[in-house]
Amino acid sequence: MQTLILAWADHLAQNRRRSAHTVRAYVATAHRLAAFLGEHWGEAVVADRLGRIDASDLRAYLAFRRAGGLGNSSAARELSAVRNFLGFAAGEGATPRLKGPRVKKGVPRPISPDEAVALTEDIADVAAEPWIAARDWAVLMLLYGAGLRIGEALALTGSILPLGQTLSVTGKRAKTRIVPLLPQVRNGIEAYVRLCPWPITRTDPLFRGAKGGVLDAAIIRRSVRAARGRLGLAERTTPHALRHSFATHLLGRGADLRSLQELLGHASLSSTQIYTAVDAALLMDVYRNAHPRA
């Protein structure tokens, strides 16, 4: 089983271009499934036996995981990973049909432009050193001003320098897209580069931690969490909320879905369409707050 799981992990990373985070999560699911089936069947789990797994076995596994506090969304992701693993191990036709838990689609919760700017300014104001303030400003401006995921921003290297009017970004599944750089975003990055005490060659990470290593996303998340507490902002104010806000505000100003899909790096248009629901929700909030009969 260990050999099979390692081969599957390699398949996910190399052939399916899944992120390292996704591969780790899927591999953990495969190990949990193998351990459960060993107890459930009372025998060693081998690859040939996986081809004979049935729906009752999967229901028992999901019940076991749900008993540990797994919610509907997590259970649906777990089932998806299990199906993927079984399809790899025994062929797609060998995977039993089982209806997954019903998951209510959430709507992203953006923050206002004023909140985005206030958040960024507050984090920069409390930074320990001027270059760290410039760094945090540049990172957050990439999320709100260019719609990058935090992992995409922190994966940038010195090869993007000198900056132009656009930026090439490598996103999920190694998909590359071109995003425009607003003057404010470009100025923020250039100010950070001037102040950074570490040399930045073409192969070096652009954003550095305090000791010169790669900047950890957890540091940015911690700074945002502290700032929203000081500013009294809602808990939904996270680094990823800045990307949601980028998309929502563009859509509200007339951007079409196809263009937004390209800017965000979504593989499917359906992923981008959730922002139409966001825009409608904001419109309803304005209506309820303003209309005398609402």
PDB file of C-alpha atoms in Angstrom:
ATOM      1  CA  MET A   1       0.000   0.000   0.000  1.00  0.00           C
ATOM      2  CA  GLN A   2       2.840   2.382   0.788  1.00  0.00           C
ATOM      3  CA  THR A   3       4.275   1.877  -2.701  1.00  0.00           C
ATOM      4  CA  LEU A   4       0.852   2.377  -4.258  1.00  0.00           C
ATOM      5  CA  ILE A   5       0.207   5.579  -2.300  1.00  0.00           C
ATOM      6  CA  LEU A   6       3.618   6.985  -3.237  1.00  0.00           C
ATOM      7  CA  ALA A   7       2.949   6.206  -6.901  1.00  0.00           C
ATOM      8  CA  TRP A   8      -0.411   7.961  -6.636  1.00  0.00           C
ATOM      9  CA  ALA A   9       1.215  11.008  -5.023  1.00  0.00           C
ATOM     10  CA  ASP A  10       3.698  11.179  -7.891  1.00  0.00           C
ATOM     11  CA  HIS A  11       0.830  10.867 -10.399  1.00  0.00           C
ATOM     12  CA  LEU A  12      -1.049  13.732  -8.715  1.00  0.00           C
ATOM     13  CA  ALA A  13       1.996  16.003  -8.710  1.00  0.00           C
ATOM     14  CA  GLN A  14       3.438  15.182 -12.129  1.00  0.00           C
ATOM     15  CA  ASN A  15       0.458  14.232 -14.311  1.00  0.00           C
ATOM     16  CA  ARG A  16      -2.409  16.082 -12.656  1.00  0.00           C
ATOM     17  CA  ARG A  17      -0.318  19.094 -11.580  1.00  0.00           C
ATOM     18  CA  ARG A  18      -1.865  19.215  -8.138  1.00  0.00           C
ATOM     19  CA  SER A  19      -0.310  21.567  -5.600  1.00  0.00           C
ATOM     20  CA  ALA A  20       1.966  20.247  -2.861  1.00  0.00           C
ATOM     21  CA  HIS A  21      -0.750  21.096  -0.318  1.00  0.00           C
ATOM     22  CA  THR A  22      -3.359  19.068  -2.215  1.00  0.00           C
ATOM     23  CA  VAL A  23      -0.997  16.113  -2.627  1.00  0.00           C
ATOM     24  CA  ARG A  24      -0.272  16.067   1.121  1.00  0.00           C
ATOM     25  CA  ALA A  25      -3.984  16.175   1.953  1.00  0.00           C
ATOM     26  CA  TYR A  26      -4.858  13.425  -0.537  1.00  0.00           C
ATOM     27  CA  VAL A  27      -2.014  11.175   0.644  1.00  0.00           C
ATOM     28  CA  ALA A  28      -3.165  11.603   4.247  1.00  0.00           C
ATOM     29  CA  THR A  29      -6.653  10.527   3.160  1.00  0.00           C
ATOM     30  CA  ALA A  30      -5.262   7.413   1.462  1.00  0.00           C
ATOM     31  CA  HIS A  31      -3.379   6.431   4.615  1.00  0.00           C
ATOM     32  CA  ARG A  32      -6.508   6.962   6.738  1.00  0.00           C
ATOM     33  CA  LEU A  33      -8.575   4.851   4.347  1.00  0.00           C
ATOM     34  CA  ALA A  34      -6.034   2.013   4.358  1.00  0.00           C
ATOM     35  CA  ALA A  35      -5.848   2.027   8.177  1.00  0.00           C
ATOM     36  CA  PHE A  36      -9.641   2.027   8.477  1.00  0.00           C
ATOM     37  CA  LEU A  37     -10.143  -0.774   5.960  1.00  0.00           C
ATOM     38  CA  GLY A  38      -7.556  -2.900   7.749  1.00  0.00           C
ATOM     39  CA  GLU A  39      -9.659  -2.674  10.918  1.00  0.00           C
ATOM     40  CA  HIS A  40     -12.967  -2.874   9.070  1.00  0.00           C
ATOM     41  CA  TRP A  41     -12.051  -5.986   7.095  1.00  0.00           C
ATOM     42  CA  GLY A  42      -9.843  -7.549   9.734  1.00  0.00           C
ATOM     43  CA  GLU A  43      -7.114  -8.241   7.213  1.00  0.00           C
ATOM     44  CA  ALA A  44      -4.174  -6.581   5.530  1.00  0.00           C
ATOM     45  CA  VAL A  45      -5.173  -4.157   2.779  1.00  0.00           C
ATOM     46  CA  VAL A  46      -3.520  -4.889  -0.564  1.00  0.00           C
ATOM     47  CA  ALA A  47      -4.005  -3.256  -3.953  1.00  0.00           C
ATOM     48  CA  ASP A  48      -5.980  -6.178  -5.416  1.00  0.00           C
ATOM     49  CA  ARG A  49      -8.463  -6.026  -2.538  1.00  0.00           C
ATOM     50  CA  LEU A  50      -9.177  -2.360  -3.232  1.00  0.00           C
ATOM     51  CA  GLY A  51     -10.780  -3.374  -6.524  1.00  0.00           C
ATOM     52  CA  ARG A  52     -13.506  -5.167  -4.566  1.00  0.00           C
ATOM     53  CA  ILE A  53     -14.417  -2.342  -2.223  1.00  0.00           C
ATOM     54  CA  ASP A  54     -18.166  -1.618  -2.224  1.00  0.00           C
ATOM     55  CA  ALA A  55     -20.468   1.253  -1.304  1.00  0.00           C
ATOM     56  CA  SER A  56     -21.083  -0.103   2.201  1.00  0.00           C
ATOM     57  CA  ASP A  57     -17.339   0.041   2.886  1.00  0.00           C
ATOM     58  CA  LEU A  58     -17.221   3.689   1.795  1.00  0.00           C
ATOM     59  CA  ARG A  59     -20.308   4.530   3.862  1.00  0.00           C
ATOM     60  CA  ALA A  60     -18.668   2.945   6.893  1.00  0.00           C
ATOM     61  CA  TYR A  61     -15.493   4.964   6.295  1.00  0.00           C
ATOM     62  CA  LEU A  62     -17.409   8.237   5.955  1.00  0.00           C
ATOM     63  CA  ALA A  63     -19.412   7.432   9.104  1.00  0.00           C
ATOM     64  CA  PHE A  64     -16.129   6.831  10.919  1.00  0.00           C
ATOM     65  CA  ARG A  65     -14.773  10.180   9.732  1.00  0.00           C
ATOM     66  CA  ARG A  66     -18.010  12.036  10.488  1.00  0.00           C
ATOM     67  CA  ALA A  67     -17.915  10.643  14.023  1.00  0.00           C
ATOM     68  CA  GLY A  68     -14.613  12.477  14.394  1.00  0.00           C
ATOM     69  CA  GLY A  69     -16.342  15.790  13.711  1.00  0.00           C
ATOM     70  CA  LEU A  70     -15.925  16.075   9.941  1.00  0.00           C
ATOM     71  CA  GLY A  71     -18.380  18.564   8.406  1.00  0.00           C
ATOM     72  CA  ASN A  72     -20.210  18.264   5.087  1.00  0.00           C
ATOM     73  CA  SER A  73     -17.654  20.218   3.039  1.00  0.00           C
ATOM     74  CA  SER A  74     -14.710  18.303   4.466  1.00  0.00           C
ATOM     75  CA  ALA A  75     -16.541  14.992   4.042  1.00  0.00           C
ATOM     76  CA  ALA A  76     -17.222  15.820   0.391  1.00  0.00           C
ATOM     77  CA  ARG A  77     -13.525  16.600  -0.170  1.00  0.00           C
ATOM     78  CA  GLU A  78     -12.566  13.380   1.636  1.00  0.00           C
ATOM     79  CA  LEU A  79     -14.875  11.334  -0.575  1.00  0.00           C
ATOM     80  CA  SER A  80     -13.471  13.005  -3.687  1.00  0.00           C
ATOM     81  CA  ALA A  81      -9.928  12.095  -2.623  1.00  0.00           C
ATOM     82  CA  VAL A  82     -10.979   8.500  -1.885  1.00  0.00           C
ATOM     83  CA  ARG A  83     -12.625   8.139  -5.299  1.00  0.00           C
ATOM     84  CA  ASN A  84      -9.523   9.515  -6.975  1.00  0.00           C
ATOM     85  CA  PHE A  85      -7.282   7.089  -5.103  1.00  0.00           C
ATOM     86  CA  LEU A  86      -9.481   4.068  -5.806  1.00  0.00           C
ATOM     87  CA  GLY A  87      -9.718   5.035  -9.466  1.00  0.00           C
ATOM     88  CA  PHE A  88      -5.930   5.141  -9.657  1.00  0.00           C
ATOM     89  CA  ALA A  89      -5.505   1.871  -7.746  1.00  0.00           C
ATOM     90  CA  ALA A  90      -8.191  -0.240  -9.395  1.00  0.00           C
ATOM     91  CA  GLY A  91      -9.479   1.670 -12.429  1.00  0.00           C
ATOM     92  CA  GLU A  92     -12.322   4.177 -12.682  1.00  0.00           C
ATOM     93  CA  GLY A  93     -14.948   1.491 -13.239  1.00  0.00           C
ATOM     94  CA  ALA A  94     -14.067  -0.222  -9.975  1.00  0.00           C
ATOM     95  CA  THR A  95     -15.014   2.743  -7.805  1.00  0.00           C
ATOM     96  CA  PRO A  96     -18.449   2.157  -6.212  1.00  0.00           C
ATOM     97  CA  ARG A  97     -21.132   4.771  -6.770  1.00  0.00           C
ATOM     98  CA  LEU A  98     -21.957   6.678  -3.611  1.00  0.00           C
ATOM     99  CA  LYS A  99     -23.773   9.976  -3.282  1.00  0.00           C
ATOM    100  CA  GLY A 100     -21.701  12.455  -1.316  1.00  0.00           C
ATOM    101  CA  PRO A 101     -22.963  14.806   1.386  1.00  0.00           C
ATOM    102  CA  ARG A 102     -24.870  17.856   0.235  1.00  0.00           C
ATOM    103  CA  VAL A 103     -22.692  20.941   0.398  1.00  0.00           C
ATOM    104  CA  LYS A 104     -24.171  24.417   0.393  1.00  0.00           C
ATOM    105  CA  LYS A 105     -22.113  26.664  -1.857  1.00  0.00           C
ATOM    106  CA  GLY A 106     -20.744  29.585   0.107  1.00  0.00           C
ATOM    107  CA  VAL A 107     -20.509  33.066  -1.302  1.00  0.00           C
ATOM    108  CA  PRO A 108     -17.182  34.884  -0.885  1.00  0.00           C
ATOM    109  CA  ARG A 109     -17.359  37.799   1.518  1.00  0.00           C
ATOM    110  CA  PRO A 110     -15.406  40.791   0.186  1.00  0.00           C
ATOM    111  CA  ILE A 111     -14.366  43.825   2.178  1.00  0.00           C
ATOM    112  CA  SER A 112     -14.741  47.432   1.072  1.00  0.00           C
ATOM    113  CA  PRO A 113     -11.956  49.367  -0.694  1.00  0.00           C
ATOM    114  CA  ASP A 114     -11.573  51.613   2.382  1.00  0.00           C
ATOM    115  CA  GLU A 115     -11.195  48.577   4.634  1.00  0.00           C
ATOM    116  CA  ALA A 116      -8.612  47.033   2.305  1.00  0.00           C
ATOM    117  CA  VAL A 117      -6.499  50.212   2.349  1.00  0.00           C
ATOM    118  CA  ALA A 118      -6.918  50.706   6.115  1.00  0.00           C
ATOM    119  CA  LEU A 119      -5.861  47.112   6.742  1.00  0.00           C
ATOM    120  CA  THR A 120      -2.741  47.473   4.616  1.00  0.00           C
ATOM    121  CA  GLU A 121      -1.767  50.796   6.166  1.00  0.00           C
ATOM    122  CA  ASP A 122      -2.246  49.501   9.711  1.00  0.00           C
ATOM    123  CA  ILE A 123      -0.035  46.462   9.104  1.00  0.00           C
ATOM    124  CA  ALA A 124       2.683  48.650   7.603  1.00  0.00           C
ATOM    125  CA  ASP A 125       2.477  51.146  10.489  1.00  0.00           C
ATOM    126  CA  VAL A 126       3.197  48.525  13.179  1.00  0.00           C
ATOM    127  CA  ALA A 127       5.978  46.715  11.295  1.00  0.00           C
ATOM    128  CA  ALA A 128       9.264  46.338  13.182  1.00  0.00           C
ATOM    129  CA  GLU A 129      11.397  47.858  10.394  1.00  0.00           C
ATOM    130  CA  PRO A 130      10.755  50.085   7.361  1.00  0.00           C
ATOM    131  CA  TRP A 131      11.690  47.327   4.885  1.00  0.00           C
ATOM    132  CA  ILE A 132       9.243  44.911   6.557  1.00  0.00           C
ATOM    133  CA  ALA A 133       6.523  47.570   6.356  1.00  0.00           C
ATOM    134  CA  ALA A 134       7.257  47.975   2.636  1.00  0.00           C
ATOM    135  CA  ARG A 135       7.268  44.197   2.170  1.00  0.00           C
ATOM    136  CA  ASP A 136       3.889  43.675   3.835  1.00  0.00           C
ATOM    137  CA  TRP A 137       2.399  46.595   1.885  1.00  0.00           C
ATOM    138  CA  ALA A 138       3.652  45.122  -1.401  1.00  0.00           C
ATOM    139  CA  VAL A 139       2.325  41.627  -0.642  1.00  0.00           C
ATOM    140  CA  LEU A 140      -1.136  42.848   0.337  1.00  0.00           C
ATOM    141  CA  MET A 141      -1.301  45.164  -2.649  1.00  0.00           C
ATOM    142  CA  LEU A 142      -0.637  42.183  -4.930  1.00  0.00           C
ATOM    143  CA  LEU A 143      -3.619  40.396  -3.379  1.00  0.00           C
ATOM    144  CA  TYR A 144      -6.014  43.328  -3.608  1.00  0.00           C
ATOM    145  CA  GLY A 145      -4.583  45.179  -6.594  1.00  0.00           C
ATOM    146  CA  ALA A 146      -3.748  42.195  -8.827  1.00  0.00           C
ATOM    147  CA  GLY A 147      -5.950  39.406  -7.463  1.00  0.00           C
ATOM    148  CA  LEU A 148      -3.123  37.025  -6.593  1.00  0.00           C
ATOM    149  CA  ARG A 149      -3.460  34.164  -4.153  1.00  0.00           C
ATOM    150  CA  ILE A 150      -1.089  34.583  -1.218  1.00  0.00           C
ATOM    151  CA  GLY A 151       0.875  31.503  -2.323  1.00  0.00           C
ATOM    152  CA  GLU A 152       1.283  32.998  -5.802  1.00  0.00           C
ATOM    153  CA  ALA A 153       2.591  36.270  -4.386  1.00  0.00           C
ATOM    154  CA  LEU A 154       5.109  34.564  -2.110  1.00  0.00           C
ATOM    155  CA  ALA A 155       6.292  32.296  -4.943  1.00  0.00           C
ATOM    156  CA  LEU A 156       7.470  35.278  -7.010  1.00  0.00           C
ATOM    157  CA  THR A 157      11.204  35.527  -7.590  1.00  0.00           C
ATOM    158  CA  GLY A 158      13.623  38.233  -8.630  1.00  0.00           C
ATOM    159  CA  SER A 159      13.027  37.228 -12.253  1.00  0.00           C
ATOM    160  CA  ILE A 160      10.041  39.622 -12.349  1.00  0.00           C
ATOM    161  CA  LEU A 161      12.427  42.554 -11.960  1.00  0.00           C
ATOM    162  CA  PRO A 162      12.563  45.130 -13.412  1.00  0.00           C
ATOM    163  CA  LEU A 163       8.793  45.462 -13.346  1.00  0.00           C
ATOM    164  CA  GLY A 164       6.765  46.230 -16.433  1.00  0.00           C
ATOM    165  CA  GLN A 165       3.108  46.946 -17.031  1.00  0.00           C
ATOM    166  CA  THR A 166       2.148  43.297 -16.497  1.00  0.00           C
ATOM    167  CA  LEU A 167       3.224  40.367 -14.354  1.00  0.00           C
ATOM    168  CA  SER A 168       3.455  36.681 -15.246  1.00  0.00           C
ATOM    169  CA  VAL A 169       2.007  34.549 -12.440  1.00  0.00           C
ATOM    170  CA  THR A 170       2.109  30.786 -12.041  1.00  0.00           C
ATOM    171  CA  GLY A 171      -1.021  29.546 -10.289  1.00  0.00           C
ATOM    172  CA  LYS A 172      -2.705  26.255  -9.552  1.00  0.00           C
ATOM    173  CA  ARG A 173      -1.713  23.245 -11.666  1.00  0.00           C
ATOM    174  CA  ALA A 174       1.274  25.251 -12.940  1.00  0.00           C
ATOM    175  CA  LYS A 175      -1.038  27.387 -15.079  1.00  0.00           C
ATOM    176  CA  THR A 176       0.530  30.707 -16.080  1.00  0.00           C
ATOM    177  CA  ARG A 177      -1.456  33.896 -16.546  1.00  0.00           C
ATOM    178  CA  ILE A 178      -0.654  37.540 -17.214  1.00  0.00           C
ATOM    179  CA  VAL A 179      -2.055  40.175 -14.860  1.00  0.00           C
ATOM    180  CA  PRO A 180      -1.770  43.956 -15.241  1.00  0.00           C
ATOM    181  CA  LEU A 181       0.158  45.872 -12.591  1.00  0.00           C
ATOM    182  CA  LEU A 182      -1.492  49.050 -11.354  1.00  0.00           C
ATOM    183  CA  PRO A 183       0.954  51.909 -10.686  1.00  0.00           C
ATOM    184  CA  GLN A 184       0.229  51.685  -6.932  1.00  0.00           C
ATOM    185  CA  VAL A 185       1.094  47.981  -6.888  1.00  0.00           C
ATOM    186  CA  ARG A 186       4.213  48.458  -8.991  1.00  0.00           C
ATOM    187  CA  ASN A 187       5.369  51.363  -6.794  1.00  0.00           C
ATOM    188  CA  GLY A 188       4.823  49.271  -3.676  1.00  0.00           C
ATOM    189  CA  ILE A 189       6.969  46.404  -4.963  1.00  0.00           C
ATOM    190  CA  GLU A 190       9.730  48.762  -6.138  1.00  0.00           C
ATOM    191  CA  ALA A 191       9.796  50.531  -2.760  1.00  0.00           C
ATOM    192  CA  TYR A 192      10.197  47.171  -1.028  1.00  0.00           C
ATOM    193  CA  VAL A 193      13.009  46.101  -3.370  1.00  0.00           C
ATOM    194  CA  ARG A 194      14.895  49.350  -2.652  1.00  0.00           C
ATOM    195  CA  LEU A 195      14.641  48.842   1.115  1.00  0.00           C
ATOM    196  CA  CYS A 196      15.140  45.070   1.288  1.00  0.00           C
ATOM    197  CA  PRO A 197      18.475  44.329   3.035  1.00  0.00           C
ATOM    198  CA  TRP A 198      18.886  41.050   1.160  1.00  0.00           C
ATOM    199  CA  PRO A 199      20.161  40.743  -2.418  1.00  0.00           C
ATOM    200  CA  ILE A 200      17.470  39.601  -4.849  1.00  0.00           C
ATOM    201  CA  THR A 201      18.835  37.719  -7.853  1.00  0.00           C
ATOM    202  CA  ARG A 202      16.661  36.208 -10.575  1.00  0.00           C
ATOM    203  CA  THR A 203      16.412  32.899  -8.709  1.00  0.00           C
ATOM    204  CA  ASP A 204      15.965  34.349  -5.201  1.00  0.00           C
ATOM    205  CA  PRO A 205      12.519  34.643  -3.609  1.00  0.00           C
ATOM    206  CA  LEU A 206      11.224  38.174  -3.976  1.00  0.00           C
ATOM    207  CA  PHE A 207       9.661  38.419  -0.524  1.00  0.00           C
ATOM    208  CA  ARG A 208      11.952  37.605   2.397  1.00  0.00           C
ATOM    209  CA  GLY A 209      11.387  36.794   6.027  1.00  0.00           C
ATOM    210  CA  ALA A 210      13.127  38.740   8.784  1.00  0.00           C
ATOM    211  CA  LYS A 211      16.192  36.462   8.592  1.00  0.00           C
ATOM    212  CA  GLY A 212      16.399  36.423   4.811  1.00  0.00           C
ATOM    213  CA  GLY A 213      14.564  33.171   4.117  1.00  0.00           C
ATOM    214  CA  VAL A 214      11.373  32.716   2.126  1.00  0.00           C
ATOM    215  CA  LEU A 215       8.514  34.689   3.671  1.00  0.00           C
ATOM    216  CA  ASP A 216       6.012  32.342   5.338  1.00  0.00           C
ATOM    217  CA  ALA A 217       2.335  32.927   4.511  1.00  0.00           C
ATOM    218  CA  ALA A 218       1.533  32.379   8.194  1.00  0.00           C
ATOM    219  CA  ILE A 219       3.341  35.648   9.024  1.00  0.00           C
ATOM    220  CA  ILE A 220       1.067  37.605   6.676  1.00  0.00           C
ATOM    221  CA  ARG A 221      -2.040  35.843   7.997  1.00  0.00           C
ATOM    222  CA  ARG A 222      -1.000  36.611  11.580  1.00  0.00           C
ATOM    223  CA  SER A 223      -0.437  40.278  10.730  1.00  0.00           C
ATOM    224  CA  VAL A 224      -3.866  40.514   9.069  1.00  0.00           C
ATOM    225  CA  ARG A 225      -5.515  38.823  12.063  1.00  0.00           C
ATOM    226  CA  ALA A 226      -3.917  41.322  14.457  1.00  0.00           C
ATOM    227  CA  ALA A 227      -4.786  44.315  12.272  1.00  0.00           C
ATOM    228  CA  ARG A 228      -8.437  43.399  11.898  1.00  0.00           C
ATOM    229  CA  GLY A 229      -8.633  43.198  15.699  1.00  0.00           C
ATOM    230  CA  ARG A 230      -7.142  46.672  16.072  1.00  0.00           C
ATOM    231  CA  LEU A 231      -9.451  48.084  13.373  1.00  0.00           C
ATOM    232  CA  GLY A 232     -12.569  46.228  14.500  1.00  0.00           C
ATOM    233  CA  LEU A 233     -13.013  44.495  11.138  1.00  0.00           C
ATOM    234  CA  ALA A 234     -15.007  41.296  10.683  1.00  0.00           C
ATOM    235  CA  GLU A 235     -13.375  37.864  10.965  1.00  0.00           C
ATOM    236  CA  ARG A 236     -13.904  37.362   7.247  1.00  0.00           C
ATOM    237  CA  THR A 237     -11.114  39.901   6.708  1.00  0.00           C
ATOM    238  CA  THR A 238      -8.325  37.533   5.655  1.00  0.00           C
ATOM    239  CA  PRO A 239      -5.595  37.702   3.005  1.00  0.00           C
ATOM    240  CA  HIS A 240      -7.811  35.674   0.664  1.00  0.00           C
ATOM    241  CA  ALA A 241     -10.662  38.131   1.237  1.00  0.00           C
ATOM    242  CA  LEU A 242      -8.500  40.742  -0.496  1.00  0.00           C
ATOM    243  CA  ARG A 243      -8.486  38.578  -3.629  1.00  0.00           C
ATOM    244  CA  HIS A 244     -12.267  38.182  -3.350  1.00  0.00           C
ATOM    245  CA  SER A 245     -12.576  41.935  -3.028  1.00  0.00           C
ATOM    246  CA  PHE A 246     -10.428  42.462  -6.126  1.00  0.00           C
ATOM    247  CA  ALA A 247     -12.810  40.266  -8.129  1.00  0.00           C
ATOM    248  CA  THR A 248     -16.015  41.659  -6.655  1.00  0.00           C
ATOM    249  CA  HIS A 249     -15.044  45.303  -7.117  1.00  0.00           C
ATOM    250  CA  LEU A 250     -13.975  44.700 -10.726  1.00  0.00           C
ATOM    251  CA  LEU A 251     -17.249  42.949 -11.477  1.00  0.00           C
ATOM    252  CA  GLY A 252     -19.165  45.793  -9.862  1.00  0.00           C
ATOM    253  CA  ARG A 253     -17.374  48.248 -12.171  1.00  0.00           C
ATOM    254  CA  GLY A 254     -18.430  46.360 -15.286  1.00  0.00           C
ATOM    255  CA  ALA A 255     -15.741  43.705 -15.861  1.00  0.00           C
ATOM    256  CA  ASP A 256     -17.038  40.698 -17.813  1.00  0.00           C
ATOM    257  CA  LEU A 257     -16.794  37.177 -16.413  1.00  0.00           C
ATOM    258  CA  ARG A 258     -14.416  35.855 -19.064  1.00  0.00           C
ATOM    259  CA  SER A 259     -11.886  38.613 -18.417  1.00  0.00           C
ATOM    260  CA  LEU A 260     -12.249  38.104 -14.668  1.00  0.00           C
ATOM    261  CA  GLN A 261     -11.694  34.367 -15.133  1.00  0.00           C
ATOM    262  CA  GLU A 262      -8.390  35.072 -16.877  1.00  0.00           C
ATOM    263  CA  LEU A 263      -7.267  37.557 -14.231  1.00  0.00           C
ATOM    264  CA  LEU A 264      -8.020  35.166 -11.382  1.00  0.00           C
ATOM    265  CA  GLY A 265      -6.568  32.098 -13.092  1.00  0.00           C
ATOM    266  CA  HIS A 266      -9.717  30.008 -12.740  1.00  0.00           C
ATOM    267  CA  ALA A 267      -9.712  26.828 -14.809  1.00  0.00           C
ATOM    268  CA  SER A 268     -13.517  26.877 -15.051  1.00  0.00           C
ATOM    269  CA  LEU A 269     -15.908  29.764 -15.608  1.00  0.00           C
ATOM    270  CA  SER A 270     -18.194  28.267 -12.953  1.00  0.00           C
ATOM    271  CA  SER A 271     -15.558  29.177 -10.337  1.00  0.00           C
ATOM    272  CA  THR A 272     -15.767  32.805 -11.451  1.00  0.00           C
ATOM    273  CA  GLN A 273     -19.565  32.910 -11.590  1.00  0.00           C
ATOM    274  CA  ILE A 274     -19.817  32.874  -7.789  1.00  0.00           C
ATOM    275  CA  TYR A 275     -18.908  36.548  -7.918  1.00  0.00           C
ATOM    276  CA  THR A 276     -22.168  37.374  -9.672  1.00  0.00           C
ATOM    277  CA  ALA A 277     -23.900  36.115  -6.530  1.00  0.00           C
ATOM    278  CA  VAL A 278     -21.627  38.343  -4.442  1.00  0.00           C
ATOM    279  CA  ASP A 279     -22.569  41.377  -6.503  1.00  0.00           C
ATOM    280  CA  ALA A 280     -26.268  40.553  -6.197  1.00  0.00           C
ATOM    281  CA  ALA A 281     -25.896  40.060  -2.443  1.00  0.00           C
ATOM    282  CA  LEU A 282     -24.252  43.469  -2.063  1.00  0.00           C
ATOM    283  CA  LEU A 283     -27.039  45.045  -4.091  1.00  0.00           C
ATOM    284  CA  MET A 284     -29.637  43.462  -1.791  1.00  0.00           C
ATOM    285  CA  ASP A 285     -27.780  44.765   1.272  1.00  0.00           C
ATOM    286  CA  VAL A 286     -27.929  48.291  -0.134  1.00  0.00           C
ATOM    287  CA  TYR A 287     -31.639  47.841  -0.883  1.00  0.00           C
ATOM    288  CA  ARG A 288     -32.466  46.552   2.602  1.00  0.00           C
ATOM    289  CA  ASN A 289     -30.519  49.349   4.278  1.00  0.00           C
ATOM    290  CA  ALA A 290     -31.901  52.151   2.112  1.00  0.00           C
ATOM    291  CA  HIS A 291     -35.436  51.291   1.066  1.00  0.00           C
ATOM    292  CA  PRO A 292     -38.142  52.473   3.482  1.00  0.00           C
ATOM    293  CA  ARG A 293     -40.254  49.376   2.801  1.00  0.00           C
ATOM    294  CA  ALA A 294     -37.410  46.843   2.987  1.00  0.00           C
TER     295      ALA A 294
END
